[in-house]
Amino acid sequence: MNENPEQRKRRLRSIYVVHTSMFVFSLGFSINLTGVFPYMKQLLTNNSSEDILNRYGWVVAMNPLGQMIASPLLGYIFNKTNDLRSISMAMAVVYILGFIVGPGIQASLTPLKCGQPPISGPYFTLDMYTVAGWLSVFMGVCMMILFSPYFFQPFDVTVQERSLHNRNKTEADTKSISLEKPDYLAALISLLNFFVFQAVFVLLETLGTPLCMDNFAWSEETTVFYLGIIMSSGGVMSFICFLTIPPLSKK
């Protein structure tokens, strides 16, 4: 692609912003997941463990359910408007509003005796559970700033390629150009593999906390601490596996 260094810099910066947003989304989701179950146990002291587990499952399911509903809608809006900037900004605004309203209400309604909070007041509480929510709020604000026009700019890299090709093509080239039929089977297999990976990952994170508390008789603090280390170690191993894919695929 024919682009000057400044255009390449701006294009790569936008790509890095998208990658960072995916990291922040995954981090914001997983940082709260391990502590949700013990936090619900402290809030719902009069409910049985089975009832809390049932509600816990619905809490975890709300995130992917929202994605499933919103993804086709956002894709339809983009196809009609072809305005990626407005959609990205709207997603960032809604994303941050969700993180602000949720932990904010949660913190204000948390009993002061919940886990002996080190910082507490009539409208604000910080403990081992609400800190994770406020950290997600902070990361959401950072992502809203990164999706501003100064940092993020959409680029259509095919515009210059099509223009250059149209200038250089001949009639014979036009007749010889043909697009290959997409491999729908390969695409379906990739989607199924991603579905299995995500299902196993969320299942482990969801059941890990209550399973450790029941089988090892760990306290809430110990469970969150050790389970966080275990999940982080698994993430490091996955990262190492991804790094080995390029050299192994060459062989």
Short mmCIF file of C-alpha atoms in Angstrom, two decimals, residues 71-222:
data_model
loop_
_atom_site.label_atom_id
_atom_site.label_comp_id
_atom_site.label_asym_id
_atom_site.label_seq_id
_atom_site.Cartn_x
_atom_site.Cartn_y
_atom_site.Cartn_z
CA SER A 71 -23.49 -7.12 17.70
CA PRO A 72 -25.98 -7.64 14.82
CA LEU A 73 -27.57 -4.27 15.59
CA LEU A 74 -24.23 -2.43 15.47
CA GLY A 75 -23.28 -4.28 12.27
CA TYR A 76 -26.56 -3.27 10.65
CA ILE A 77 -26.09 0.38 11.66
CA PHE A 78 -22.55 0.40 10.28
CA ASN A 79 -23.67 -1.12 6.97
CA LYS A 80 -26.35 1.55 6.62
CA THR A 81 -24.34 4.57 7.75
CA ASN A 82 -20.74 3.50 6.99
CA ASP A 83 -19.75 5.72 9.92
CA LEU A 84 -17.36 3.77 12.14
CA ARG A 85 -16.34 6.77 14.24
CA SER A 86 -19.84 7.56 15.51
CA ILE A 87 -20.54 3.90 16.29
CA SER A 88 -17.23 3.51 18.14
CA MET A 89 -17.84 6.65 20.17
CA ALA A 90 -21.40 5.52 20.99
CA MET A 91 -20.12 2.12 22.09
CA ALA A 92 -17.48 3.74 24.30
CA VAL A 93 -20.05 6.08 25.88
CA VAL A 94 -22.53 3.29 26.59
CA TYR A 95 -19.71 1.08 27.82
CA ILE A 96 -18.49 3.64 30.33
CA LEU A 97 -22.03 4.51 31.45
CA GLY A 98 -22.66 0.84 32.18
CA PHE A 99 -19.53 0.58 34.27
CA ILE A 100 -20.27 3.81 36.12
CA VAL A 101 -23.90 3.05 37.00
CA GLY A 102 -23.34 -0.58 38.03
CA PRO A 103 -20.44 -0.26 40.48
CA GLY A 104 -21.69 3.14 41.64
CA ILE A 105 -25.04 1.74 42.79
CA GLN A 106 -23.31 -1.35 44.13
CA ALA A 107 -20.89 0.70 46.22
CA SER A 108 -23.54 3.03 47.65
CA LEU A 109 -25.76 0.13 48.73
CA THR A 110 -23.02 -2.06 50.15
CA PRO A 111 -23.35 -2.49 53.93
CA LEU A 112 -20.49 -0.95 55.86
CA LYS A 113 -19.83 -4.27 57.59
CA CYS A 114 -19.15 -5.93 54.24
CA GLY A 115 -15.60 -7.27 54.53
CA GLN A 116 -14.42 -4.55 56.94
CA PRO A 117 -13.90 -1.89 54.22
CA PRO A 118 -10.76 0.22 54.78
CA ILE A 119 -12.43 3.32 53.28
CA SER A 120 -16.12 3.87 53.88
CA GLY A 121 -18.68 6.60 54.13
CA PRO A 122 -22.42 7.19 53.76
CA TYR A 123 -22.26 7.16 49.93
CA PHE A 124 -18.93 5.53 49.05
CA THR A 125 -17.39 2.20 50.01
CA LEU A 126 -14.16 0.51 48.99
CA ASP A 127 -13.43 -3.12 49.76
CA MET A 128 -11.97 -6.08 47.92
CA TYR A 129 -15.02 -6.36 45.68
CA THR A 130 -16.00 -2.77 44.91
CA VAL A 131 -12.41 -1.76 44.09
CA ALA A 132 -12.55 -4.07 41.07
CA GLY A 133 -15.68 -2.31 39.85
CA TRP A 134 -14.17 1.15 40.23
CA LEU A 135 -11.06 -0.03 38.43
CA SER A 136 -13.27 -1.05 35.53
CA VAL A 137 -14.80 2.42 35.57
CA PHE A 138 -11.36 3.99 35.35
CA MET A 139 -10.39 1.76 32.43
CA GLY A 140 -13.64 2.58 30.67
CA VAL A 141 -12.87 6.33 30.96
CA CYS A 142 -9.43 5.69 29.48
CA MET A 143 -10.98 3.83 26.55
CA MET A 144 -13.44 6.66 25.90
CA ILE A 145 -10.47 9.04 25.66
CA LEU A 146 -8.55 6.68 23.36
CA PHE A 147 -11.51 6.49 20.97
CA SER A 148 -11.54 10.27 20.57
CA PRO A 149 -10.68 11.60 17.08
CA TYR A 150 -7.19 12.60 18.24
CA PHE A 151 -6.14 8.99 18.90
CA PHE A 152 -8.48 6.87 16.77
CA GLN A 153 -9.10 7.42 13.06
CA PRO A 154 -10.76 4.84 10.76
CA PHE A 155 -8.81 3.96 7.62
CA ASP A 156 -9.94 2.15 4.49
CA VAL A 157 -6.66 0.68 3.24
CA THR A 158 -8.30 -0.63 0.06
CA VAL A 159 -9.13 2.83 -1.34
CA GLN A 160 -5.58 3.57 -2.44
CA GLU A 161 -5.07 0.00 -3.62
CA ARG A 162 -8.20 0.14 -5.80
CA SER A 163 -7.21 3.54 -7.18
CA LEU A 164 -3.72 2.33 -8.05
CA HIS A 165 -5.09 -0.84 -9.61
CA ASN A 166 -7.64 1.07 -11.70
CA ARG A 167 -4.90 3.28 -13.09
CA ASN A 168 -2.66 0.36 -14.06
CA LYS A 169 -5.13 -2.28 -15.15
CA THR A 170 -5.79 -3.17 -18.77
CA GLU A 171 -8.79 -4.76 -20.42
CA ALA A 172 -7.10 -8.18 -20.27
CA ASP A 173 -6.51 -7.71 -16.53
CA THR A 174 -10.18 -6.87 -16.03
CA LYS A 175 -11.27 -10.11 -17.71
CA SER A 176 -8.78 -12.20 -15.74
CA ILE A 177 -9.74 -10.84 -12.32
CA SER A 178 -12.05 -13.15 -10.38
CA LEU A 179 -12.73 -13.49 -6.69
CA GLU A 180 -12.39 -16.88 -5.05
CA LYS A 181 -15.44 -18.34 -3.38
CA PRO A 182 -15.25 -17.98 0.42
CA ASP A 183 -14.56 -21.14 2.37
CA TYR A 184 -17.67 -21.21 4.54
CA LEU A 185 -16.72 -24.53 6.12
CA ALA A 186 -13.41 -23.16 7.38
CA ALA A 187 -15.16 -20.06 8.69
CA LEU A 188 -17.77 -22.21 10.49
CA ILE A 189 -15.06 -24.38 12.06
CA SER A 190 -13.21 -21.28 13.28
CA LEU A 191 -16.38 -19.90 14.83
CA LEU A 192 -17.13 -23.21 16.54
CA ASN A 193 -13.58 -23.42 17.92
CA PHE A 194 -13.87 -19.89 19.29
CA PHE A 195 -17.25 -20.75 20.82
CA VAL A 196 -15.83 -23.84 22.56
CA PHE A 197 -12.84 -21.87 23.85
CA GLN A 198 -15.00 -19.09 25.26
CA ALA A 199 -17.50 -21.54 26.76
CA VAL A 200 -14.77 -23.49 28.58
CA PHE A 201 -13.05 -20.30 29.75
CA VAL A 202 -16.21 -18.72 31.18
CA LEU A 203 -17.26 -22.05 32.71
CA LEU A 204 -13.96 -22.36 34.56
CA GLU A 205 -14.04 -18.77 35.80
CA THR A 206 -17.67 -19.08 36.83
CA LEU A 207 -17.43 -22.37 38.72
CA GLY A 208 -13.88 -21.87 39.99
CA THR A 209 -14.76 -19.64 42.94
CA PRO A 210 -17.64 -21.67 44.47
CA LEU A 211 -15.80 -24.93 43.71
CA CYS A 212 -12.67 -23.85 45.61
CA MET A 213 -14.72 -22.53 48.53
CA ASP A 214 -16.66 -25.80 48.86
CA ASN A 215 -13.89 -28.35 48.18
CA PHE A 216 -10.97 -26.69 49.99
CA ALA A 217 -12.92 -24.81 52.68
CA TRP A 218 -11.08 -21.63 51.73
CA SER A 219 -12.18 -18.23 52.95
CA GLU A 220 -13.45 -15.64 50.48
CA GLU A 221 -10.16 -13.70 50.52
CA THR A 222 -8.07 -16.85 50.04
#
